[in-house]
Coordinates of C-alpha atoms and ligand atoms in Angstrom, one line a residue:
M1 CA 0.1 0.0 0.0
S2 CA 1.3 3.3 -0.9
F3 CA 0.2 7.0 0.2
A4 CA -0.9 7.6 -3.6
S5 CA -3.3 4.7 -3.2
L6 CA -4.7 6.5 -0.4
G7 CA -6.0 9.1 -2.5
L8 CA -3.5 12.0 -1.0
S9 CA -2.6 14.8 -3.6
P10 CA 0.7 14.8 -5.3
F11 CA 1.9 17.8 -3.3
L12 CA 1.4 15.9 0.0
Q13 CA 2.9 12.8 -1.5
K14 CA 6.1 14.7 -2.2
E15 CA 6.2 16.3 1.2
L16 CA 5.8 12.8 2.8
L17 CA 9.0 11.5 0.8
R18 CA 10.9 14.2 1.8
Q19 CA 9.4 13.5 5.7
N20 CA 10.9 9.8 4.9
Y21 CA 7.5 8.6 5.1
T22 CA 7.9 5.8 2.8
K23 CA 4.9 3.8 3.3
P24 CA 1.6 4.4 5.3
Y25 CA 1.2 3.2 9.1
P26 CA -1.8 0.9 9.4
I27 CA -3.7 3.5 11.2
Q28 CA -3.1 5.9 8.0
E29 CA -4.1 3.1 5.9
A30 CA -7.7 2.8 7.2
A31 CA -8.0 6.3 8.9
I32 CA -7.1 8.2 5.5
P33 CA -9.5 7.1 3.1
A34 CA -12.5 7.2 5.5
I35 CA -11.7 10.8 6.6
L36 CA -11.5 11.6 2.8
R37 CA -14.9 10.0 2.2
G38 CA -16.2 12.3 4.9
K39 CA -16.9 9.4 7.7
D40 CA -16.6 10.0 11.3
V41 CA -13.7 8.1 12.7
L42 CA -13.2 6.1 16.0
G43 CA -9.6 5.3 16.1
I44 CA -8.4 3.5 19.0
A45 CA -4.6 4.0 18.8
Q46 CA -1.4 5.3 20.8
T47 CA 0.7 8.2 19.7
G48 CA 3.6 6.6 17.9
S49 CA 1.3 4.6 15.7
G50 CA 1.5 7.7 13.5
K51 CA -2.4 8.9 14.0
T52 CA -1.6 12.5 13.6
A53 CA -1.0 12.3 10.2
S54 CA -4.0 10.3 9.8
Y55 CA -6.0 12.9 10.2
A56 CA -3.9 16.1 9.5
L57 CA -3.4 14.7 6.0
P58 CA -7.2 14.1 5.0
I59 CA -8.2 17.1 7.1
L60 CA -5.5 19.4 4.8
M61 CA -6.8 17.7 1.5
N62 CA -10.5 18.0 2.3
L63 CA -10.0 21.8 3.0
D64 CA -7.6 22.7 0.1
G65 CA -9.4 25.5 -1.7
K66 CA -12.6 24.7 0.4
T67 CA -11.9 26.9 3.4
G68 CA -14.3 29.5 4.9
S69 CA -14.3 33.0 4.1
K70 CA -15.6 34.5 7.3
N71 CA -12.7 35.9 9.5
R72 CA -12.3 34.2 12.8
H73 CA -14.5 31.0 11.9
I74 CA -12.2 28.3 11.6
D75 CA -13.0 25.3 9.7
A76 CA -11.3 22.4 11.6
L77 CA -10.6 22.0 15.4
I78 CA -8.2 19.6 17.0
L79 CA -8.7 19.5 21.0
V80 CA -6.0 17.9 22.7
P81 CA -5.1 17.4 26.3
T82 CA -1.7 18.8 26.8
R83 CA 0.1 22.2 25.7
E84 CA 3.0 19.9 24.5
L85 CA 0.7 18.1 22.2
A86 CA -1.0 21.0 21.1
V87 CA 2.3 22.3 19.4
Q88 CA 3.3 19.1 18.0
V89 CA 0.1 18.6 16.3
G90 CA 0.4 22.1 15.3
D91 CA 3.7 21.8 13.8
V92 CA 2.4 18.7 11.4
F93 CA -0.7 20.9 10.1
K94 CA 1.7 23.7 9.4
Q95 CA 4.4 21.5 7.7
F96 CA 2.1 19.8 5.2
G97 CA -0.2 22.3 4.9
S98 CA 2.8 24.6 3.3
V99 CA 3.0 22.6 0.6
L100 CA -0.7 23.0 -0.6
P101 CA -1.4 25.3 -3.2
N102 CA -3.9 27.0 -1.5
R103 CA -3.2 28.7 2.0
I104 CA -4.6 26.8 5.1
K105 CA -3.5 28.8 8.1
S106 CA -2.9 26.6 11.5
M107 CA -2.6 27.5 14.7
S108 CA -2.0 25.9 18.2
V109 CA -3.4 27.4 21.4
F110 CA -2.8 26.6 25.2
G111 CA -2.9 27.9 28.7
G112 CA -0.4 29.1 31.0
V113 CA 0.7 31.8 28.3
S114 CA -0.8 35.4 27.3
I115 CA -3.8 34.9 25.6
N116 CA -3.5 38.6 24.0
P117 CA -0.9 37.2 21.4
Q118 CA -3.3 34.3 20.7
M119 CA -6.2 36.8 20.3
I120 CA -4.4 38.7 17.8
A121 CA -3.1 35.8 15.7
M122 CA -6.5 34.0 15.1
Q123 CA -7.0 36.2 12.5
N124 CA -7.8 33.9 9.2
V125 CA -6.8 30.8 11.0
N126 CA -8.3 27.8 9.4
I127 CA -7.3 25.0 11.4
L128 CA -7.1 25.6 15.3
V129 CA -5.2 22.9 17.7
A130 CA -6.5 23.8 20.9
T131 CA -6.3 22.7 24.7
P132 CA -10.2 22.9 25.7
G133 CA -9.8 25.6 28.7
R134 CA -7.9 28.1 26.3
L135 CA -10.6 27.4 23.7
L136 CA -13.4 28.6 25.8
D137 CA -11.5 31.7 26.9
L138 CA -10.9 32.6 22.9
V139 CA -14.7 31.8 22.5
N140 CA -15.9 33.7 25.3
A141 CA -13.6 36.8 24.2
K142 CA -15.0 36.2 20.4
A143 CA -11.4 35.8 19.4
V144 CA -12.9 32.7 17.7
H145 CA -16.1 31.5 16.6
L146 CA -17.1 27.8 16.2
S147 CA -20.1 28.2 14.3
A148 CA -18.4 27.0 10.8
V149 CA -16.4 24.1 12.0
K150 CA -16.6 21.2 9.2
M151 CA -14.2 19.0 11.1
L152 CA -13.7 18.2 14.8
V153 CA -11.1 16.1 16.1
L154 CA -10.7 14.8 19.8
D155 CA -7.0 13.7 20.2
E156 CA -6.2 11.7 23.3
A157 CA -9.5 11.7 24.4
D158 CA -9.1 9.5 27.3
K159 CA -6.3 11.3 28.3
M160 CA -8.5 14.8 28.3
L161 CA -11.3 12.7 30.6
N162 CA -8.4 11.7 32.8
L163 CA -7.5 15.4 33.3
G164 CA -10.8 16.3 33.9
F165 CA -11.8 18.3 30.8
K166 CA -15.5 16.5 30.3
K167 CA -17.3 19.7 31.5
E168 CA -15.3 21.8 29.2
I169 CA -15.6 19.3 26.3
D170 CA -19.4 19.3 26.9
Q171 CA -19.3 23.5 26.6
I172 CA -17.5 23.4 23.3
F173 CA -19.7 20.7 21.6
D174 CA -22.5 22.9 22.5
K175 CA -21.3 25.5 20.5
L176 CA -20.2 23.5 17.3
P177 CA -22.7 23.1 14.4
A178 CA -24.7 20.2 14.1
K179 CA -23.4 19.1 10.8
R180 CA -19.8 18.4 11.1
Q181 CA -17.5 15.4 10.6
N182 CA -16.3 14.0 13.7
L183 CA -13.1 12.0 14.5
L184 CA -12.4 10.8 17.8
F185 CA -8.7 9.2 18.7
S186 CA -8.2 7.4 21.9
A187 CA -5.7 5.0 23.4
T188 CA -8.2 3.0 25.2
L189 CA -11.8 2.3 24.8
S190 CA -12.9 3.2 28.4
K191 CA -16.8 3.2 29.6
D192 CA -16.3 7.2 29.0
I193 CA -15.0 7.1 25.5
S194 CA -18.0 4.7 24.6
T195 CA -20.3 7.3 25.8
I196 CA -18.5 10.0 23.9
N197 CA -18.5 7.9 20.7
Q198 CA -22.2 7.4 21.1
V199 CA -23.2 11.2 21.4
L200 CA -20.6 12.5 18.9
L201 CA -20.1 10.0 16.2
K202 CA -22.5 9.1 13.5
D203 CA -21.9 5.6 12.1
P204 CA -18.1 5.9 12.4
E205 CA -15.6 3.7 10.8
V206 CA -14.2 2.0 14.0
I207 CA -10.2 1.3 13.4
K208 CA -8.6 -0.6 16.2
I209 CA -4.5 -0.4 16.5
E210 CA -2.9 -2.5 19.5
P211 CA 0.9 -1.1 18.8
E212 CA 1.7 -1.9 22.6
T213 CA 2.9 -5.4 22.0
E214 CA 4.4 -4.4 18.8
N215 CA 6.3 -1.4 19.9
L216 CA 7.6 -3.1 22.8
D217 CA 9.6 -5.4 20.6
L218 CA 11.5 -2.6 19.5
I219 CA 12.6 -1.7 23.2
K220 CA 15.4 -3.5 24.9
Q221 CA 14.3 -3.6 28.7
S222 CA 16.7 -3.9 31.5
A223 CA 16.3 -3.4 35.3
Y224 CA 18.5 -2.7 38.2
A225 CA 18.1 -3.5 41.6
V226 CA 19.3 -1.0 43.9
S227 CA 18.5 0.5 47.3
E228 CA 16.6 4.0 47.4
E229 CA 20.1 5.8 48.5
R230 CA 22.3 4.5 45.9
K231 CA 19.7 5.3 43.0
G232 CA 21.3 8.5 42.3
P233 CA 25.0 7.1 41.8
L234 CA 23.8 4.4 39.9
L235 CA 22.0 6.7 37.6
R236 CA 25.3 8.7 37.1
Y237 CA 27.0 5.6 36.7
I238 CA 25.0 4.2 34.1
I239 CA 24.9 7.3 32.0
K240 CA 28.7 7.7 32.2
Q241 CA 29.6 4.2 31.6
N242 CA 27.4 3.8 28.3
D243 CA 28.3 7.8 27.4
L244 CA 24.4 8.3 27.0
Q245 CA 24.1 11.2 25.4
Q246 CA 20.5 11.5 25.2
V247 CA 18.2 10.3 28.2
L248 CA 14.5 10.5 29.2
I249 CA 14.4 10.2 33.0
F250 CA 10.9 9.6 34.8
T251 CA 10.1 10.4 38.4
S252 CA 7.0 10.3 40.0
S253 CA 6.9 13.6 41.9
V254 CA 7.6 17.2 41.0
Y255 CA 10.1 17.4 43.8
K256 CA 12.1 14.2 42.8
A257 CA 12.1 15.6 39.3
D258 CA 14.0 18.7 40.4
N259 CA 16.0 16.7 42.9
V260 CA 17.5 14.3 40.2
A261 CA 18.0 17.4 37.7
D262 CA 20.0 19.2 40.6
K263 CA 22.2 16.0 41.5
L264 CA 23.2 15.3 37.6
R265 CA 24.2 19.3 37.0
K266 CA 26.2 18.9 40.3
N267 CA 28.0 15.9 38.6
G268 CA 28.7 17.7 35.7
I269 CA 26.0 16.1 33.6
Q270 CA 23.8 18.4 31.9
A271 CA 20.2 17.9 32.9
K272 CA 16.9 20.1 33.2
A273 CA 13.6 19.1 35.1
I274 CA 10.1 19.5 33.2
H275 CA 6.7 19.3 35.1
R276 CA 3.5 21.4 35.4
R277 CA 5.4 23.6 37.8
K278 CA 7.5 24.8 35.4
S279 CA 6.6 27.8 33.2
Q280 CA 5.5 27.0 29.7
L281 CA 8.4 28.7 28.3
A282 CA 11.2 26.8 30.5
R283 CA 9.3 23.3 29.5
T284 CA 8.8 24.3 25.7
E285 CA 12.7 25.2 25.9
A286 CA 13.8 22.3 27.6
L287 CA 11.6 20.0 25.3
Q288 CA 13.2 21.9 22.7
N289 CA 16.9 21.6 23.2
F290 CA 16.3 18.2 24.3
K291 CA 14.7 17.3 21.2
E292 CA 17.6 18.8 19.3
G293 CA 20.2 17.1 21.1
R294 CA 21.4 20.3 22.9
L295 CA 20.1 19.2 26.1
R296 CA 21.8 15.7 27.4
V297 CA 19.2 14.6 30.1
L298 CA 15.4 15.7 30.2
V299 CA 13.9 14.6 33.9
A300 CA 10.3 14.5 33.6
T301 CA 7.0 13.6 35.5
D302 CA 4.3 11.8 33.9
L303 CA 3.4 15.2 32.3
L304 CA 5.5 13.6 29.1
A305 CA 4.6 10.0 29.4
R306 CA 2.2 10.4 27.0
G307 CA 1.7 12.1 23.6
I308 CA 5.0 13.6 23.1
D309 CA 6.9 12.3 20.2
I310 CA 10.9 12.4 20.4
E311 CA 12.3 11.2 17.0
F312 CA 15.0 8.4 17.4
L313 CA 14.8 9.1 21.4
P314 CA 17.9 6.2 22.3
C315 CA 17.2 5.8 25.7
V316 CA 14.3 6.1 28.9
I317 CA 15.3 5.5 32.2
N318 CA 12.5 4.6 34.9
Y319 CA 14.0 6.2 38.1
E320 CA 10.9 5.8 39.9
L321 CA 8.1 3.2 38.8
P322 CA 4.7 4.8 37.8
R323 CA 1.7 3.3 39.8
S324 CA -0.2 2.2 37.0
P325 CA 1.4 -0.5 34.4
K326 CA -0.2 1.3 31.0
D327 CA 1.9 4.4 32.3
Y328 CA 5.0 2.3 32.6
I329 CA 4.4 1.2 28.9
H330 CA 3.6 4.7 27.8
R331 CA 6.7 5.9 29.7
I332 CA 9.1 3.4 28.0
G333 CA 7.2 3.9 24.6
R334 CA 8.9 7.5 24.3
T335 CA 11.9 5.2 22.9
G336 CA 11.3 2.5 20.4
R337 CA 9.4 4.6 18.1
A338 CA 8.5 5.2 14.3
E339 CA 10.6 1.8 13.9
N340 CA 13.6 2.7 15.4
P341 CA 15.0 0.6 18.5
G342 CA 15.8 2.1 21.8
D343 CA 16.9 1.2 25.4
A344 CA 14.2 1.1 28.5
I345 CA 16.3 0.9 31.7
A346 CA 14.5 0.9 35.2
L347 CA 15.8 1.4 38.9
I348 CA 14.2 -1.0 40.9
S349 CA 14.2 -0.5 45.0
P350 CA 13.6 -3.5 47.2
E351 CA 10.0 -1.6 48.0
E352 CA 9.3 -1.5 44.1
E353 CA 10.0 -5.1 43.1
H354 CA 6.7 -6.5 43.9
H355 CA 4.9 -3.7 41.6
F356 CA 7.5 -4.6 39.0
N357 CA 6.6 -7.9 39.0
V358 CA 2.9 -6.9 38.2
I359 CA 3.9 -4.5 35.4
Q360 CA 6.1 -7.5 33.5
K361 CA 3.0 -9.5 33.9
K362 CA 0.7 -7.0 32.7
M363 CA 3.3 -6.2 29.6
K364 CA 3.7 -10.1 29.3
R365 CA 7.5 -9.6 28.9
K366 CA 10.2 -10.5 31.5
V367 CA 12.5 -8.2 32.3
E368 CA 16.4 -9.2 33.6
M369 CA 17.1 -8.0 36.5
I370 CA 20.9 -6.8 37.1
E371 CA 21.9 -7.0 40.7
T372 CA 24.2 -3.9 41.5
E373 CA 25.5 -4.1 45.1
Q374 CA 28.9 -5.4 44.1
I375 CA 29.4 -2.3 41.5
D376 CA 31.6 0.5 42.6
L377 CA 29.5 3.4 41.7
F378 CA 32.2 6.0 42.4
K379 CA 35.0 4.6 40.7
K380 CA 36.6 7.3 38.7
Ligands
AMP1 P1 2.2 10.0 16.1 O1 1.6 8.9 16.4 O2 1.1 10.8 15.1 O3 2.6 10.7 17.0 O4 3.6 9.7 15.2 C1 4.8 9.0 15.6 C2 5.7 9.1 14.7 O5 5.9 8.6 13.6 C3 6.1 10.8 14.2 O6 7.6 11.0 14.7 C4 5.9 10.9 12.7 O7 6.5 11.9 12.2 C5 6.2 9.3 12.6 N1 5.5 8.9 11.4 C6 4.2 8.7 11.3 N2 3.6 8.4 10.2 C7 5.0 7.9 9.5 C8 4.9 6.8 8.3 N3 4.2 6.5 7.4 N4 6.3 6.6 8.0 C9 7.3 7.0 8.8 N5 7.1 7.7 10.1 C10 6.1 8.1 10.1

């Protein structure tokens, strides 16, 4: 199967090739033709499965030359749960939109930054990628109107509900016109998602992609048995011994993320922490620097476990385990993506051993446990 046979224009095909998208991923094979035909779609797929392009490409195709003419009336709305995902999805629209013959303006908006520049920039926007709260602020300020929306995407809908956006989403639904195409993407098919599906989608094309186990095959997992006090020194030892140049580390609290990053820096390893207490600017900057290889270590809370795509990330370290096995899989899923292999390392304290067994059972994988007591972590 090729992108050409999915019905995409030669302009998009050329850009896909330039970005090394040689053939469509399964979600794209299924979703692109359905969306081009105007069908509603329910996609059960993780980030990493290629779902952004699976809706961005046909939305751009469907709007090419057919955008609305009224100012501040957007044609397509993409709702996402986090600021980072808003930026990432917005970039995909910008990149592919830029090669089309007719001008399509896309923009990302999210909270935590000043609203005024967003209000001004909203002029002539056709495709808006937004987090729910900020979208409502903009709608209430009449900076944007939803009455001409032809296509709606709910991306990572399960995450949005987990983060408590239900009320805002309902308010947004109320402001949309009745006739529109609806696309719903979620990693899981929970009860809440089924409910939204029933309210929102009309006779949808249901696409279920289960990449978790496939993706896990690309990830080389290992675990180190270590006491809580020796985790810091072991972490530095692993980074130095393996000369790791781009590592994403997960902790379970904001405090720990700051603490781990501080200790790394004190020991001469360039590191930054990223979590909800950091300003939006600091978060964006740290993530951008990390993505582009200018920052060696990024220490994150679960804010980053989902939705963020970092190309060719070679290594993820779980400094502490997350509570849910699903989050563990999402965390390590930051590596081994887009068909590139990666390493996932877990530091397991005696207290965490039982929980780690549960995680291994859930993901149906046995991870080799390496003893570390004998290692001289302070050897120069
Ligand atoms: P997503 O699930 O949308 O976050 O996409 C995950 C990653 O896969 C992104 O880095 C995309 O650029 C990449 N990607 C998506 N579709 C393809 C494709 N057909 N071929 C190669 N890479 C792709």
